[in-house]
Tab-separated table of C-alpha atoms in Angstrom:
chain	number	residue	atom	x	y	z
A	1358	UNK	CA	-0.547	10.156	-18.174
A	1359	UNK	CA	0.296	6.446	-18.239
A	1360	UNK	CA	2.488	5.397	-15.308
A	1361	UNK	CA	4.665	2.291	-15.554
A	1362	UNK	CA	3.735	-0.166	-12.763
A	1363	UNK	CA	7.353	-1.349	-12.580
A	1364	UNK	CA	8.245	2.011	-11.003
A	1365	UNK	CA	6.046	1.498	-7.926
A	1366	UNK	CA	7.133	-2.155	-7.679
A	1367	UNK	CA	10.803	-1.102	-7.664
A	1368	UNK	CA	10.153	1.427	-4.885
A	1369	UNK	CA	8.164	-1.090	-2.806
A	1370	UNK	CA	10.783	-3.826	-3.165
A	1371	UNK	CA	13.559	-1.404	-2.147
A	1372	UNK	CA	11.863	-1.083	1.263
A	1373	UNK	CA	11.703	-4.812	2.129
A	1374	UNK	CA	13.138	-5.342	5.602
A	1375	UNK	CA	12.211	-1.927	7.010
A	1376	UNK	CA	10.978	-2.287	10.631
A	1377	UNK	CA	8.501	-0.015	12.346
A	1378	UNK	CA	9.887	1.826	15.327
A	1379	UNK	CA	9.323	1.827	19.069
A	1380	UNK	CA	9.453	5.634	19.100
A	1381	UNK	CA	9.882	8.631	16.824
A	1382	UNK	CA	13.645	7.980	16.620
A	1383	UNK	CA	15.953	6.598	13.921
A	1384	UNK	CA	13.070	6.490	11.439
A	1385	UNK	CA	15.342	6.250	8.394
A	1386	UNK	CA	17.319	3.234	9.627
A	1387	UNK	CA	15.820	-0.045	8.421
A	1388	UNK	CA	16.285	-1.998	11.671
A	1389	UNK	CA	17.342	0.347	14.524
A	1390	UNK	CA	14.801	1.166	17.250
A	1391	UNK	CA	12.534	-1.704	16.130
A	1392	UNK	CA	9.252	-1.833	17.956
A	1393	UNK	CA	5.520	-2.093	17.563
A	1394	UNK	CA	4.279	1.452	18.140
A	1395	UNK	CA	3.609	2.229	14.447
A	1396	UNK	CA	6.314	4.923	14.139
A	1397	UNK	CA	7.770	4.914	10.615
A	1398	UNK	CA	9.472	7.084	8.011
A	1399	UNK	CA	6.568	6.823	5.554
A	1400	UNK	CA	4.090	8.672	7.775
A	1401	UNK	CA	6.823	11.099	8.855
A	1402	UNK	CA	7.473	11.991	5.216
A	1403	UNK	CA	3.786	12.759	4.616
A	1404	UNK	CA	3.570	14.756	7.856
A	1405	UNK	CA	6.618	16.870	6.909
A	1406	UNK	CA	6.701	17.024	3.094
A	1407	UNK	CA	2.985	16.865	2.252
A	1408	UNK	CA	1.063	18.114	5.307
A	1409	UNK	CA	-2.148	18.524	3.266
A	1410	UNK	CA	-2.061	15.034	1.713
A	1411	UNK	CA	-4.118	13.583	4.582
A	1412	UNK	CA	-6.577	15.122	7.019
A	1413	UNK	CA	-3.978	15.106	9.797
A	1414	UNK	CA	-0.730	13.573	11.019
A	1415	UNK	CA	-0.540	9.795	10.651
A	1416	UNK	CA	2.598	8.685	12.490
A	1417	UNK	CA	1.827	6.277	15.332
A	1418	UNK	CA	-1.138	4.728	13.482
A	1419	UNK	CA	-1.420	1.536	11.405
A	1420	UNK	CA	0.675	2.175	8.319
A	1421	UNK	CA	0.060	-0.456	5.608
A	1422	UNK	CA	-1.935	2.008	3.492
A	1423	UNK	CA	0.472	4.867	4.216
A	1424	UNK	CA	3.253	2.630	2.869
A	1425	UNK	CA	1.334	2.097	-0.397
A	1426	UNK	CA	0.691	5.843	-0.757
A	1427	UNK	CA	4.376	6.589	-0.046
A	1428	UNK	CA	5.484	4.115	-2.733
A	1429	UNK	CA	3.164	5.749	-5.284
A	1430	UNK	CA	4.308	9.296	-4.390
A	1431	UNK	CA	7.963	8.220	-4.525
A	1432	UNK	CA	7.509	6.463	-7.871
A	1433	UNK	CA	5.300	8.984	-9.685
A	1434	UNK	CA	5.362	12.283	-7.804
A	1435	UNK	CA	2.534	13.679	-5.741
A	1436	UNK	CA	0.171	14.796	-8.511
A	1437	UNK	CA	0.194	11.534	-10.469
A	1438	UNK	CA	0.151	9.479	-7.270
A	1439	UNK	CA	-2.969	11.240	-5.990
A	1440	UNK	CA	-4.634	10.759	-9.377
A	1441	UNK	CA	-3.728	7.052	-9.443
A	1442	UNK	CA	-4.797	6.608	-5.818
A	1443	UNK	CA	-8.027	8.565	-6.530
A	1444	UNK	CA	-7.354	10.701	-3.434
A	1445	UNK	CA	-8.041	14.416	-2.996
A	1446	UNK	CA	-5.951	16.731	-0.801
A	1447	UNK	CA	-6.777	16.348	2.905
A	1448	UNK	CA	-7.991	12.825	2.169
A	1449	UNK	CA	-9.117	10.351	4.755
A	1450	UNK	CA	-6.736	7.889	3.047
A	1451	UNK	CA	-4.115	6.179	5.200
A	1452	UNK	CA	-6.906	3.774	6.104
A	1453	UNK	CA	-7.825	0.822	3.913
A	1454	UNK	CA	-11.584	1.392	3.981
A	1455	UNK	CA	-11.203	5.058	3.025
A	1456	UNK	CA	-8.679	4.340	0.281
A	1457	UNK	CA	-10.869	1.617	-1.169
A	1458	UNK	CA	-13.822	4.004	-1.084
A	1459	UNK	CA	-11.929	6.593	-3.153
A	1460	UNK	CA	-11.272	4.013	-5.870
A	1461	UNK	CA	-14.879	2.826	-5.781
A	1462	UNK	CA	-16.262	6.372	-5.965
A	1463	UNK	CA	-14.191	6.979	-9.121
A	1464	UNK	CA	-15.345	3.704	-10.729
A	1465	UNK	CA	-11.814	2.307	-10.594
A	1466	UNK	CA	-12.720	-1.304	-9.870
A	1467	UNK	CA	-12.593	-4.594	-11.771
A	1468	UNK	CA	-11.783	-8.273	-11.296
A	1469	UNK	CA	-8.178	-9.321	-12.092
A	1470	UNK	CA	-4.785	-8.843	-10.419
A	1471	UNK	CA	-2.147	-6.824	-12.245
A	1472	UNK	CA	1.389	-5.750	-11.429
A	1473	UNK	CA	1.498	-2.489	-9.533
A	1474	UNK	CA	-2.022	-2.987	-8.181
A	1475	UNK	CA	-3.017	-1.864	-4.738
A	1476	UNK	CA	-4.413	-5.015	-3.170
A	1477	UNK	CA	-6.769	-5.096	-0.186
A	1478	UNK	CA	-7.251	-8.100	2.110
A	1479	UNK	CA	-10.056	-9.423	4.285
A	1480	UNK	CA	-12.634	-6.871	5.287
A	1481	UNK	CA	-10.463	-4.029	3.968
A	1482	UNK	CA	-8.189	-4.295	7.003
A	1483	UNK	CA	-4.825	-4.650	5.234
A	1484	UNK	CA	-3.263	-3.634	1.929
A	1485	UNK	CA	-0.139	-3.939	-0.180
A	1486	UNK	CA	1.164	-3.736	-3.750
A	1487	UNK	CA	1.022	-6.608	-6.249
A	1488	UNK	CA	4.533	-7.260	-7.555
A	1489	UNK	CA	3.742	-10.419	-9.546
A	1490	UNK	CA	1.047	-13.027	-10.097
A	1491	UNK	CA	0.239	-16.182	-12.037
A	1492	UNK	CA	-2.881	-18.339	-12.300
A	1493	UNK	CA	-2.321	-19.794	-8.797
A	1494	UNK	CA	-0.482	-17.152	-6.751
A	1495	UNK	CA	-0.074	-13.453	-6.129
A	1496	UNK	CA	3.110	-11.913	-4.704
A	1497	UNK	CA	2.891	-8.661	-2.770
A	1498	UNK	CA	5.001	-6.154	-0.873
A	1499	UNK	CA	3.215	-4.956	2.252
A	1500	UNK	CA	4.003	-2.419	4.941
A	1501	UNK	CA	3.054	-3.135	8.554
A	1502	UNK	CA	3.102	-6.889	7.957
A	1503	UNK	CA	4.340	-8.219	11.264
A	1504	UNK	CA	5.627	-4.697	12.024
A	1505	UNK	CA	7.821	-4.498	8.919
A	1506	UNK	CA	7.838	-4.325	5.123
A	1507	UNK	CA	7.670	-7.850	3.711
A	1508	UNK	CA	7.336	-9.612	0.388
A	1509	UNK	CA	4.598	-12.237	0.645
A	1510	UNK	CA	3.108	-14.957	-1.537
A	1511	UNK	CA	-0.560	-15.956	-1.448
A	1512	UNK	CA	-2.395	-18.821	-3.096
A	1513	UNK	CA	-5.474	-17.963	-5.136
A	1514	UNK	CA	-8.154	-20.613	-4.619
A	1515	UNK	CA	-10.716	-21.457	-7.327
A	1516	UNK	CA	-13.677	-20.290	-5.224
A	1517	UNK	CA	-11.946	-17.096	-4.321
A	1518	UNK	CA	-13.442	-13.833	-5.597
A	1519	UNK	CA	-10.868	-11.359	-6.845
A	1520	UNK	CA	-12.617	-8.056	-7.031
A	1521	UNK	CA	-11.819	-4.404	-7.503
A	1522	UNK	CA	-8.770	-3.401	-9.453
A	1523	UNK	CA	-8.195	0.067	-10.720
A	1524	UNK	CA	-8.730	0.436	-14.449
A	1525	UNK	CA	-6.223	3.295	-14.306
A	1526	UNK	CA	-3.555	1.634	-12.196
A	1527	UNK	CA	-4.883	-1.655	-10.928
A	1528	UNK	CA	-6.652	-1.945	-7.581
A	1529	UNK	CA	-7.740	-5.362	-6.337
A	1530	UNK	CA	-9.460	-6.577	-3.194
A	1531	UNK	CA	-8.715	-10.000	-1.822
A	1532	UNK	CA	-11.120	-11.520	0.626
A	1533	UNK	CA	-10.482	-14.207	3.225
A	1534	UNK	CA	-10.296	-17.129	0.788
A	1535	UNK	CA	-6.723	-16.205	-0.103
A	1536	UNK	CA	-4.107	-18.083	1.894
A	1537	UNK	CA	-0.408	-17.644	2.532
A	1538	UNK	CA	1.372	-20.029	0.163
């Protein structure tokens, strides 16, 4: 099944401004109970609605990859999201290195950014969703970026290797030669 990347972009952009929480309280409110303890509605939803999606509960942990998974499940439903994310039930996903490994194991890698792509940064320590790009920049929506969901713009430098995008639904990895614009 072909999934329209605009669907996941729309979901991701609808979450801009959501703040992580100090505790497991007021998880659905975008700004109440703001904190830096990694409590968030995205992990809560997986814990409650899809308890076999991951290998355990994920609330209270870094959540950038959980945010991406949540956007895909919300946009496409669980079955298509897991197929697009290349993740089995009880996956070790919810961590950038594991999620990247699932794509790699399925041969879902390439070399150009595309809308709706899951993008990885640095040494696979952060991730987001590509919402737009041109020959000089890439725009993303990222969870757990300064403890909230943010839209960001990065400059693509000429010596910068863009690697790994899903041939099915666009995965890319961005290494350290990308800079905030």
